């Protein structure tokens, strides 16, 4: 049975101001997202977009770029009515982000757009720029008086990376909070736009079935995996100074961790949900130099082959220093100091150039109290897992033991599978639609709060400090196309456990 998405109300009328409008993110992601929202009737008629960037572009040139993005990434003919509706609402302001004149011109354009579209003073600022520009843009918006308005709301969306360590994230928070109040700030993490990620909340809190088992009495451990087949590609300049830990862990992996492990919020509103997520991250035990050595593994891919394609070593990729010690893989063992999770390890891993793409949260349940089948020809019972699959397919699977038909009592591991595509019509999305729409209706449940971001960096900081002490120590090489470094396997083996295979994901 297929169910369609429930149609929502159109968002508030507003002007979306995109800083970095001539960039790749705008063309590849934002324009197709706006198109999908428009096609779903989710944008108000009094909606407009102002692009801001340094390049001297005319309104028409911006429209051409947007049309190309929609054509390429949403597969829609720019002449189509909804696309034309959207393109008609685009305009452009050229200027440097650190020049006060840009903001005077922007203020005039915002007013003109508001008037032309019937007087809405609501403005959503989107910072689709390199992170170095975040601080200056916010400062100028404040000075130009654009961060507040008596007749409408003002909000700001900030892309990742949000800082490069704890100190820089705190400094960035302080500079934003000097201009915007917390409820006006939307720190985006695209993982929270993924349906299955949001579904973790529904799975846990809308079902009496799982929540009663969701604790240290029933759960043995949890594995969170974000395995990518992608290499560093052409992103060397950015990536070599960042590495897998900063790029993926304080944001994407910790979002999955906090949704899986947080306490039930009192209500399903932004304040309650975000407070619980922050509380969970604060309960994660901080690494000591000693524990970081054994419970944080870093690796870098060497030459190999991914899905049959030959891959050069990371150190030979464009813009990577030949002796680079930047990690492209990280695995962590986390302990959570609270009543629900004391003694339950959470193993997290992410890496580039691995053998298969797989993003999942796997919850391993404890074994049944005693083996009733001890005397039967059952060599080993299959493990009980609930697996929340996020990529490449979206599903939830339950793995358990069943009797194989026949005269002998033989058991085998079987799966019960729920696949999104079997139940719900697939609507084309970029994954950003919900997030942008939520900004326009003022719901920041799916965005990170200052406290959450800082709690996440605090955990990662201890590992960064340890690694800085000895840049190349313990950097494990793994062949591209493999499961990652054996050191990550050893980390679980010491606990008598093993990672779920990335390459063979039949269960
Ligand atoms: C980005 C990282 O935030 O997330 C990339 O900067 C990574 O390095 C990407 O490839 C992964 O996102 P997804 O949605 O493909 O899992």
Coordinates of N, CA and C in Angstrom, one line a residue, residues 9 64 190 199 221 260 291 375 398 426 458:
X9 N 0.9 23.2 5.0 CA 0.5 24.6 4.6 C 1.7 25.2 3.9
X64 N 19.7 32.3 -15.1 CA 20.2 31.3 -16.0 C 20.9 30.2 -15.3
X190 N 22.8 18.4 7.2 CA 21.9 17.8 6.2 C 21.4 16.4 6.6
X199 N 13.1 9.4 11.2 CA 12.2 8.3 11.5 C 12.7 7.6 12.8
X221 N 25.3 -3.5 22.6 CA 26.1 -2.4 22.1 C 25.4 -1.8 20.9
X260 N 19.4 8.4 18.6 CA 19.3 7.0 19.0 C 19.3 6.8 20.6
X291 N 42.8 7.0 27.1 CA 41.7 6.3 26.4 C 41.7 6.6 24.9
X375 N 21.7 -28.3 23.1 CA 21.9 -29.7 22.7 C 21.5 -30.1 21.3
X398 N 14.9 -6.1 11.3 CA 15.0 -6.8 12.5 C 15.6 -8.2 12.2
X426 N 7.7 7.6 -3.5 CA 9.0 8.4 -3.5 C 8.7 9.7 -4.1
X458 N 33.4 19.3 22.3 CA 34.1 19.0 23.5 C 34.5 17.5 23.5

